[in-house]
mmCIF file of C-alpha atoms in Angstrom:
data_model
loop_
_atom_site.group_PDB
_atom_site.id
_atom_site.type_symbol
_atom_site.label_atom_id
_atom_site.label_comp_id
_atom_site.label_asym_id
_atom_site.label_seq_id
_atom_site.Cartn_x
_atom_site.Cartn_y
_atom_site.Cartn_z
ATOM 1 C CA MET A 1 75.688 -4.065 17.298
ATOM 2 C CA GLU A 2 75.270 -5.397 13.799
ATOM 3 C CA LYS A 3 72.218 -7.474 14.857
ATOM 4 C CA LYS A 4 70.654 -4.388 16.458
ATOM 5 C CA VAL A 5 71.091 -2.426 13.238
ATOM 6 C CA GLN A 6 69.509 -5.293 11.312
ATOM 7 C CA ARG A 7 66.525 -5.381 13.688
ATOM 8 C CA ASN A 8 66.063 -1.618 13.409
ATOM 9 C CA PHE A 9 66.238 -1.855 9.635
ATOM 10 C CA LEU A 10 63.663 -4.649 9.674
ATOM 11 C CA TRP A 11 61.294 -2.612 11.828
ATOM 12 C CA ILE A 12 61.690 0.417 9.565
ATOM 13 C CA ALA A 13 61.031 -1.743 6.512
ATOM 14 C CA LEU A 14 57.912 -3.223 8.075
ATOM 15 C CA LEU A 15 56.748 0.258 9.084
ATOM 16 C CA VAL A 16 57.228 1.572 5.542
ATOM 17 C CA LEU A 17 55.439 -1.419 4.022
ATOM 18 C CA GLY A 18 52.577 -1.064 6.518
ATOM 19 C CA THR A 19 52.266 2.634 5.722
ATOM 20 C CA ILE A 20 52.201 1.897 1.987
ATOM 21 C CA TRP A 21 49.505 -0.764 2.510
ATOM 22 C CA ILE A 22 47.363 1.604 4.601
ATOM 23 C CA LEU A 23 47.694 4.383 2.011
ATOM 24 C CA ALA A 24 46.874 1.982 -0.808
ATOM 25 C CA ARG A 25 43.740 0.828 1.026
ATOM 26 C CA HIS A 26 42.767 4.419 1.727
ATOM 27 C CA ASN A 27 43.167 5.450 -1.901
ATOM 28 C CA GLN A 28 41.505 2.363 -3.319
ATOM 29 C CA VAL A 29 38.362 3.384 -5.235
ATOM 30 C CA THR A 30 35.224 1.600 -4.076
ATOM 31 C CA PRO A 31 33.589 -0.006 -7.113
ATOM 32 C CA TYR A 32 30.100 0.746 -8.417
ATOM 33 C CA GLN A 33 27.550 -2.057 -8.459
ATOM 34 C CA THR A 34 24.656 -2.229 -10.948
ATOM 35 C CA ASP A 35 21.608 -4.410 -10.335
ATOM 36 C CA ASN A 36 18.748 -4.959 -12.788
ATOM 37 C CA GLY A 37 15.458 -6.782 -12.569
ATOM 38 C CA LEU A 38 11.695 -6.744 -13.042
ATOM 39 C CA ILE A 39 9.217 -5.297 -10.550
ATOM 40 C CA PHE A 40 5.667 -3.879 -10.753
ATOM 41 C CA GLY A 41 5.467 -4.912 -14.417
ATOM 42 C CA THR A 42 8.453 -2.770 -15.354
ATOM 43 C CA VAL A 43 12.255 -2.720 -15.197
ATOM 44 C CA TYR A 44 14.374 -1.482 -12.317
ATOM 45 C CA LYS A 45 18.042 -0.483 -12.353
ATOM 46 C CA VAL A 46 20.076 0.472 -9.281
ATOM 47 C CA THR A 47 23.657 1.746 -9.580
ATOM 48 C CA TYR A 48 25.525 2.389 -6.329
ATOM 49 C CA GLN A 49 29.069 2.711 -4.976
ATOM 50 C CA CYS A 50 29.642 -0.106 -2.515
ATOM 51 C CA ASP A 51 32.183 -2.881 -1.938
ATOM 52 C CA GLN A 52 29.412 -5.476 -1.669
ATOM 53 C CA ASN A 53 26.401 -6.379 -3.791
ATOM 54 C CA LEU A 54 23.002 -5.595 -2.273
ATOM 55 C CA LYS A 55 20.669 -7.040 -4.908
ATOM 56 C CA ALA A 56 19.129 -9.566 -2.519
ATOM 57 C CA GLU A 57 18.296 -6.850 0.021
ATOM 58 C CA ILE A 58 16.995 -4.500 -2.683
ATOM 59 C CA GLU A 59 14.674 -7.146 -4.093
ATOM 60 C CA ALA A 60 13.497 -8.168 -0.626
ATOM 61 C CA GLU A 61 12.498 -4.553 0.047
ATOM 62 C CA LEU A 62 10.736 -4.282 -3.313
ATOM 63 C CA LYS A 63 8.848 -7.506 -2.592
ATOM 64 C CA ARG A 64 7.758 -6.126 0.783
ATOM 65 C CA PHE A 65 6.623 -2.945 -0.980
ATOM 66 C CA ASP A 66 4.689 -4.987 -3.560
ATOM 67 C CA GLY A 67 2.913 -6.715 -0.685
ATOM 68 C CA SER A 68 1.571 -3.357 0.401
ATOM 69 C CA LEU A 69 0.661 -1.342 -2.693
ATOM 70 C CA SER A 70 0.259 -3.600 -5.733
ATOM 71 C CA PRO A 71 -3.404 -3.894 -6.853
ATOM 72 C CA PHE A 72 -2.368 -7.014 -8.787
ATOM 73 C CA ASN A 73 -1.331 -8.728 -5.530
ATOM 74 C CA ASP A 74 -4.375 -10.453 -4.028
ATOM 75 C CA THR A 75 -2.991 -10.274 -0.483
ATOM 76 C CA ALA A 76 -1.596 -6.726 -0.691
ATOM 77 C CA THR A 77 -2.732 -4.133 1.839
ATOM 78 C CA ILE A 78 -4.355 -1.971 -0.834
ATOM 79 C CA THR A 79 -6.256 -4.954 -2.276
ATOM 80 C CA ARG A 80 -7.591 -5.881 1.157
ATOM 81 C CA ILE A 81 -8.665 -2.275 1.745
ATOM 82 C CA ASN A 82 -10.457 -2.296 -1.614
ATOM 83 C CA ARG A 83 -12.289 -5.415 -0.380
ATOM 84 C CA ASN A 84 -13.250 -3.425 2.746
ATOM 85 C CA GLU A 85 -11.400 -5.718 5.145
ATOM 86 C CA ASP A 86 -11.001 -4.309 8.639
ATOM 87 C CA ILE A 87 -7.220 -3.853 8.819
ATOM 88 C CA VAL A 88 -4.711 -1.299 10.027
ATOM 89 C CA PRO A 89 -2.525 -0.432 6.990
ATOM 90 C CA ASP A 90 1.254 -0.803 7.042
ATOM 91 C CA THR A 91 3.684 2.113 6.943
ATOM 92 C CA PHE A 92 4.194 1.954 3.165
ATOM 93 C CA PHE A 93 0.475 2.380 2.534
ATOM 94 C CA THR A 94 0.022 5.040 5.201
ATOM 95 C CA ASN A 95 2.890 7.171 3.871
ATOM 96 C CA VAL A 96 1.561 7.037 0.307
ATOM 97 C CA PHE A 97 -2.005 7.736 1.415
ATOM 98 C CA ARG A 98 -1.132 10.801 3.483
ATOM 99 C CA ARG A 99 1.115 12.340 0.819
ATOM 100 C CA SER A 100 -1.480 11.604 -1.854
ATOM 101 C CA MET A 101 -4.158 13.414 0.122
ATOM 102 C CA GLU A 102 -1.870 16.444 0.528
ATOM 103 C CA ILE A 103 -1.161 16.643 -3.211
ATOM 104 C CA SER A 104 -4.838 16.093 -4.050
ATOM 105 C CA ARG A 105 -5.698 19.149 -1.982
ATOM 106 C CA GLU A 106 -2.843 21.190 -3.479
ATOM 107 C CA THR A 107 -3.921 20.329 -7.040
ATOM 108 C CA ASP A 108 -7.678 20.707 -6.465
ATOM 109 C CA GLY A 109 -8.282 17.052 -7.205
ATOM 110 C CA ALA A 110 -6.247 16.794 -10.417
ATOM 111 C CA PHE A 111 -4.353 14.049 -8.582
ATOM 112 C CA ASP A 112 -6.643 11.518 -6.933
ATOM 113 C CA ILE A 113 -5.967 7.922 -5.827
ATOM 114 C CA THR A 114 -9.708 7.088 -5.894
ATOM 115 C CA VAL A 115 -9.736 7.303 -9.707
ATOM 116 C CA ALA A 116 -9.390 3.490 -10.077
ATOM 117 C CA PRO A 117 -13.036 2.741 -11.107
ATOM 118 C CA LEU A 118 -12.827 5.370 -13.851
ATOM 119 C CA ALA A 119 -9.449 4.119 -15.093
ATOM 120 C CA ASN A 120 -10.805 0.564 -15.133
ATOM 121 C CA ALA A 121 -13.908 1.651 -17.041
ATOM 122 C CA TRP A 122 -11.810 3.281 -19.741
ATOM 123 C CA GLY A 123 -9.595 0.193 -20.000
ATOM 124 C CA PHE A 124 -6.467 1.736 -18.445
ATOM 125 C CA GLY A 125 -6.677 0.317 -14.922
ATOM 126 C CA PHE A 126 -5.988 -3.027 -13.312
ATOM 127 C CA LYS A 127 -9.399 -4.322 -14.460
ATOM 128 C CA LYS A 128 -10.528 -4.000 -18.066
ATOM 129 C CA GLY A 129 -13.939 -2.524 -18.806
ATOM 130 C CA ASN A 130 -16.096 -1.675 -21.794
ATOM 131 C CA PHE A 131 -16.150 1.759 -23.361
ATOM 132 C CA PRO A 132 -18.296 3.783 -20.892
ATOM 133 C CA ASP A 133 -21.219 6.066 -21.752
ATOM 134 C CA SER A 134 -22.045 9.330 -19.959
ATOM 135 C CA ALA A 135 -24.526 7.648 -17.606
ATOM 136 C CA MET A 136 -21.873 5.187 -16.487
ATOM 137 C CA ILE A 137 -19.346 8.000 -15.947
ATOM 138 C CA ASP A 138 -21.860 9.904 -13.809
ATOM 139 C CA SER A 139 -22.486 6.830 -11.663
ATOM 140 C CA LEU A 140 -18.771 6.187 -11.252
ATOM 141 C CA LEU A 141 -18.154 9.796 -10.192
ATOM 142 C CA GLU A 142 -20.447 9.134 -7.226
ATOM 143 C CA MET A 143 -17.901 6.646 -5.869
ATOM 144 C CA THR A 144 -14.737 8.639 -6.613
ATOM 145 C CA GLY A 145 -13.189 11.729 -5.043
ATOM 146 C CA TYR A 146 -10.354 12.052 -2.555
ATOM 147 C CA GLU A 147 -12.614 13.860 -0.062
ATOM 148 C CA LYS A 148 -14.615 10.649 0.358
ATOM 149 C CA VAL A 149 -11.811 8.697 2.045
ATOM 150 C CA LYS A 150 -9.602 9.349 5.089
ATOM 151 C CA LEU A 151 -7.572 7.712 7.840
ATOM 152 C CA SER A 152 -9.221 7.343 11.241
ATOM 153 C CA ASP A 153 -7.498 8.098 14.540
ATOM 154 C CA GLU A 154 -6.724 4.372 14.746
ATOM 155 C CA GLY A 155 -5.019 4.526 11.359
ATOM 156 C CA LYS A 156 -7.718 2.646 9.438
ATOM 157 C CA VAL A 157 -9.092 3.719 6.052
ATOM 158 C CA VAL A 158 -12.601 5.148 6.304
ATOM 159 C CA LYS A 159 -14.739 5.419 3.137
ATOM 160 C CA THR A 160 -18.001 7.291 2.696
ATOM 161 C CA ASP A 161 -18.976 4.641 0.132
ATOM 162 C CA SER A 162 -17.921 0.991 0.370
ATOM 163 C CA ARG A 163 -17.585 0.852 -3.449
ATOM 164 C CA ILE A 164 -14.635 3.282 -3.367
ATOM 165 C CA MET A 165 -11.460 1.690 -4.708
ATOM 166 C CA LEU A 166 -7.929 3.004 -4.285
ATOM 167 C CA SER A 167 -5.103 2.807 -6.790
ATOM 168 C CA CYS A 168 -1.651 4.223 -6.127
ATOM 169 C CA SER A 169 -0.316 3.414 -9.603
ATOM 170 C CA ALA A 170 0.384 7.103 -10.271
ATOM 171 C CA VAL A 171 2.604 7.427 -7.200
ATOM 172 C CA ALA A 172 3.714 3.966 -6.035
ATOM 173 C CA LYS A 173 6.682 3.606 -8.408
ATOM 174 C CA GLY A 174 7.997 6.978 -7.276
ATOM 175 C CA TYR A 175 7.670 6.013 -3.625
ATOM 176 C CA ALA A 176 9.334 2.639 -4.284
ATOM 177 C CA VAL A 177 12.318 4.544 -5.677
ATOM 178 C CA ASP A 178 12.434 6.614 -2.473
ATOM 179 C CA VAL A 179 12.276 3.442 -0.371
ATOM 180 C CA ILE A 180 15.282 1.891 -2.129
ATOM 181 C CA ALA A 181 17.161 5.211 -1.911
ATOM 182 C CA GLN A 182 16.562 5.225 1.850
ATOM 183 C CA LEU A 183 17.820 1.646 2.081
ATOM 184 C CA LEU A 184 21.075 2.655 0.379
ATOM 185 C CA LYS A 185 21.494 5.714 2.590
ATOM 186 C CA LYS A 186 21.062 3.578 5.718
ATOM 187 C CA LYS A 187 23.939 1.454 4.418
ATOM 188 C CA GLY A 188 26.099 4.574 4.327
ATOM 189 C CA ILE A 189 26.101 4.716 0.516
ATOM 190 C CA ARG A 190 26.399 8.272 -0.751
ATOM 191 C CA ASN A 191 26.671 7.830 -4.526
ATOM 192 C CA PHE A 192 23.789 6.078 -6.264
ATOM 193 C CA MET A 193 20.991 6.152 -8.839
ATOM 194 C CA VAL A 194 17.701 4.268 -8.419
ATOM 195 C CA ASP A 195 15.497 3.920 -11.502
ATOM 196 C CA ILE A 196 12.166 2.084 -11.559
ATOM 197 C CA GLY A 197 10.342 2.383 -14.856
ATOM 198 C CA GLY A 198 11.791 5.825 -15.531
ATOM 199 C CA GLU A 199 11.130 7.265 -12.060
ATOM 200 C CA VAL A 200 14.488 8.193 -10.579
ATOM 201 C CA VAL A 201 16.338 9.261 -7.447
ATOM 202 C CA VAL A 202 19.983 10.308 -7.783
ATOM 203 C CA HIS A 203 22.443 11.101 -5.006
ATOM 204 C CA GLY A 204 26.072 12.107 -4.954
ATOM 205 C CA GLN A 205 28.195 11.440 -8.028
ATOM 206 C CA ASN A 206 28.134 9.030 -10.936
ATOM 207 C CA PRO A 207 31.032 6.612 -11.657
ATOM 208 C CA GLN A 208 32.789 9.376 -13.632
ATOM 209 C CA ASN A 209 32.742 11.665 -10.542
ATOM 210 C CA GLY A 210 30.214 14.042 -12.054
ATOM 211 C CA PRO A 211 26.471 14.679 -11.827
ATOM 212 C CA TRP A 212 24.129 11.949 -13.039
ATOM 213 C CA ARG A 213 22.909 12.229 -16.645
ATOM 214 C CA ILE A 214 19.198 11.500 -17.153
ATOM 215 C CA GLY A 215 17.681 11.566 -20.628
ATOM 216 C CA LEU A 216 14.176 12.824 -21.409
ATOM 217 C CA ASN A 217 12.570 10.768 -24.170
ATOM 218 C CA LYS A 218 11.113 12.647 -27.109
ATOM 219 C CA PRO A 219 7.309 12.199 -26.837
ATOM 220 C CA ILE A 220 6.621 10.488 -30.148
ATOM 221 C CA ASP A 221 4.202 7.684 -31.041
ATOM 222 C CA ASP A 222 6.638 4.865 -30.345
ATOM 223 C CA SER A 223 4.467 2.380 -28.485
ATOM 224 C CA LEU A 224 7.185 -0.293 -28.331
ATOM 225 C CA ALA A 225 9.798 2.228 -27.119
ATOM 226 C CA VAL A 226 12.167 1.071 -29.859
ATOM 227 C CA ASN A 227 13.676 4.389 -30.930
ATOM 228 C CA GLN A 228 14.157 6.075 -27.534
ATOM 229 C CA GLU A 229 14.969 9.460 -29.090
ATOM 230 C CA LEU A 230 16.011 12.017 -26.488
ATOM 231 C CA GLN A 231 14.467 15.459 -26.228
ATOM 232 C CA ALA A 232 17.054 16.626 -23.684
ATOM 233 C CA VAL A 233 19.657 15.426 -21.172
ATOM 234 C CA LEU A 234 19.533 16.627 -17.559
ATOM 235 C CA LEU A 235 22.558 16.823 -15.259
ATOM 236 C CA VAL A 236 21.205 16.181 -11.774
ATOM 237 C CA THR A 237 22.029 15.009 -8.256
ATOM 238 C CA ASP A 238 20.393 14.792 -4.807
ATOM 239 C CA LEU A 239 16.799 14.815 -6.054
ATOM 240 C CA GLY A 240 13.852 12.786 -7.311
ATOM 241 C CA MET A 241 12.510 12.931 -10.854
ATOM 242 C CA ALA A 242 9.449 11.476 -12.580
ATOM 243 C CA THR A 243 7.833 11.721 -16.004
ATOM 244 C CA SER A 244 4.234 11.163 -17.005
ATOM 245 C CA GLY A 245 3.191 10.982 -20.655
ATOM 246 C CA ASN A 246 0.264 10.303 -22.934
ATOM 247 C CA TYR A 247 2.197 9.499 -26.073
ATOM 248 C CA ARG A 248 2.545 5.722 -25.624
ATOM 249 C CA ASN A 249 -0.524 4.581 -23.700
ATOM 250 C CA TYR A 250 -3.678 5.316 -25.675
ATOM 251 C CA TYR A 251 -6.221 3.797 -28.021
ATOM 252 C CA TYR A 252 -8.503 4.870 -30.859
ATOM 253 C CA LYS A 253 -12.271 4.459 -31.010
ATOM 254 C CA ASP A 254 -14.508 5.857 -33.746
ATOM 255 C CA GLY A 255 -11.553 7.812 -35.103
ATOM 256 C CA LYS A 256 -10.833 9.574 -31.791
ATOM 257 C CA LYS A 257 -7.645 9.175 -29.771
ATOM 258 C CA TYR A 258 -8.094 8.532 -26.036
ATOM 259 C CA ALA A 259 -5.124 9.138 -23.734
ATOM 260 C CA HIS A 260 -4.600 6.995 -20.637
ATOM 261 C CA THR A 261 -4.669 9.986 -18.244
ATOM 262 C CA ILE A 262 -8.128 10.302 -16.699
ATOM 263 C CA ASP A 263 -9.299 13.600 -15.213
ATOM 264 C CA PRO A 264 -10.728 12.536 -11.822
ATOM 265 C CA ARG A 265 -12.882 15.663 -11.767
ATOM 266 C CA THR A 266 -14.739 14.949 -15.041
ATOM 267 C CA GLY A 267 -14.306 11.191 -15.399
ATOM 268 C CA TYR A 268 -13.028 11.483 -18.972
ATOM 269 C CA PRO A 269 -9.582 11.069 -20.563
ATOM 270 C CA VAL A 270 -7.782 14.387 -20.966
ATOM 271 C CA GLN A 271 -7.579 15.999 -24.413
ATOM 272 C CA HIS A 272 -4.771 18.481 -23.728
ATOM 273 C CA SER A 273 -1.737 19.478 -25.773
ATOM 274 C CA ILE A 274 0.780 18.299 -23.141
ATOM 275 C CA LEU A 275 2.508 15.128 -24.310
ATOM 276 C CA SER A 276 4.778 14.645 -21.288
ATOM 277 C CA ALA A 277 5.414 16.268 -17.935
ATOM 278 C CA THR A 278 8.734 15.811 -16.129
ATOM 279 C CA VAL A 279 8.947 16.962 -12.515
ATOM 280 C CA ILE A 280 11.951 17.361 -10.230
ATOM 281 C CA ALA A 281 11.326 17.378 -6.484
ATOM 282 C CA LYS A 282 13.035 16.554 -3.196
ATOM 283 C CA ASP A 283 11.526 13.060 -3.338
ATOM 284 C CA CYS A 284 10.352 10.854 -6.184
ATOM 285 C CA MET A 285 6.906 10.181 -4.718
ATOM 286 C CA SER A 286 6.022 13.876 -4.923
ATOM 287 C CA ALA A 287 7.554 14.198 -8.399
ATOM 288 C CA ASP A 288 5.497 11.218 -9.593
ATOM 289 C CA ALA A 289 2.224 12.602 -8.242
ATOM 290 C CA TYR A 290 2.754 16.127 -9.575
ATOM 291 C CA ALA A 291 3.716 14.793 -13.021
ATOM 292 C CA THR A 292 0.356 13.002 -13.172
ATOM 293 C CA ALA A 293 -1.511 16.058 -11.899
ATOM 294 C CA PHE A 294 0.080 18.287 -14.546
ATOM 295 C CA MET A 295 -0.964 15.885 -17.317
ATOM 296 C CA VAL A 296 -4.528 16.221 -16.019
ATOM 297 C CA MET A 297 -4.455 20.010 -15.689
ATOM 298 C CA GLY A 298 -3.384 20.958 -19.178
ATOM 299 C CA LEU A 299 -0.672 23.389 -20.198
ATOM 300 C CA GLU A 300 -1.961 26.719 -18.901
ATOM 301 C CA GLU A 301 -2.957 25.538 -15.423
ATOM 302 C CA ALA A 302 0.127 23.314 -15.141
ATOM 303 C CA GLU A 303 2.477 26.190 -15.985
ATOM 304 C CA ARG A 304 0.830 28.397 -13.376
ATOM 305 C CA VAL A 305 0.948 25.770 -10.610
ATOM 306 C CA ALA A 306 4.508 24.655 -11.399
ATOM 307 C CA ASP A 307 5.860 28.219 -11.457
ATOM 308 C CA ALA A 308 4.139 29.014 -8.157
ATOM 309 C CA HIS A 309 5.354 25.912 -6.310
ATOM 310 C CA PRO A 310 8.712 26.517 -4.568
ATOM 311 C CA ASP A 311 9.633 22.838 -4.043
ATOM 312 C CA ILE A 312 9.377 21.565 -7.610
ATOM 313 C CA ASP A 313 10.675 22.255 -11.116
ATOM 314 C CA ALA A 314 9.048 21.030 -14.288
ATOM 315 C CA CYS A 315 9.479 20.517 -18.017
ATOM 316 C CA PHE A 316 6.406 20.186 -20.256
ATOM 317 C CA ILE A 317 6.672 18.980 -23.837
ATOM 318 C CA TYR A 318 3.574 19.852 -25.837
ATOM 319 C CA THR A 319 2.274 20.426 -29.355
ATOM 320 C CA ASP A 320 1.465 23.916 -30.587
ATOM 321 C CA GLU A 321 -1.403 24.819 -32.930
ATOM 322 C CA GLU A 322 0.663 23.721 -35.921
ATOM 323 C CA GLY A 323 1.406 20.337 -34.364
ATOM 324 C CA LYS A 324 5.074 21.116 -33.676
ATOM 325 C CA LEU A 325 6.825 20.047 -30.468
ATOM 326 C CA GLN A 326 7.422 22.847 -27.980
ATOM 327 C CA THR A 327 8.990 22.887 -24.510
ATOM 328 C CA PHE A 328 8.075 24.809 -21.367
ATOM 329 C CA LEU A 329 10.603 25.017 -18.528
ATOM 330 C CA THR A 330 10.168 26.479 -15.082
ATOM 331 C CA LYS A 331 12.952 28.929 -14.228
ATOM 332 C CA GLY A 332 14.619 26.446 -11.874
ATOM 333 C CA MET A 333 14.576 23.673 -14.485
ATOM 334 C CA GLU A 334 16.957 25.446 -16.825
ATOM 335 C CA LYS A 335 19.981 24.851 -14.584
ATOM 336 C CA TYR A 336 19.686 21.084 -15.061
ATOM 337 C CA MET A 337 19.786 21.232 -18.853
ATOM 338 C CA LYS A 338 22.987 20.061 -20.522
#
């Protein structure tokens, strides 16, 4: 009888200990991982809640992406297309191309991935050129324009002029962020932030169980990005965000300041009052492209397009007639402000 009581007590003790262990495992908080590195000539940072580190897989995906869309990669898909090789593009390229064409049409050509020869001529592309004159600009405009390139039924790029060159630099970083976000989602990860050179996708909660905090840099002439003064802090989740700005990438010639944003429609650098455009969208690729388009448009047209577009919100920082910083927010943007 006594042995039976002892056995029962032992089973109860084991059951209690097992229950405690199961509850402890259930309540154990999964740690956040943070990976950093260099890609596309900039810095990436990925923070995600997972019990294992995924840096190797993240970098493998980024390397695969680089092999598709980097104009600095001699064997990349986009480089081979610019050399007019007869190839069927990969999925990365095709996705960027199709979305780029859609946004080009929506923005009346303010966004255009055929702008590469013009950017190169002004010294802001992946090939450096001399300061162009009006005759050179006119000749370059003959080989630019999103209407002059398309995908065939077989999925190949068709150009109306073999000299047409494509550059996805204004949208590739944003799409790369989306690609890594999709990788994390496939792993079942619900809480993460992916940041590549300031283009961001956030999902779920941050390590403090709240929305993610993303700072907007004050657009001041700080070419080395030493000061990093913030204009505002956004509280965001489950979205993509991108910023385009003219306040760091520029040069002077004959006393005139030339911004790095080229208007594909005129062939010249923009001379608008907008210093930076931040766009929030469902995906980072779209946010990246619209941010570039708004820098091209100028304040009045950008405000009109942003307010009329149901799928995006925007913040424009610009200078008024007295040279003071001003901010324009779409109605939907205000809810993200701290």
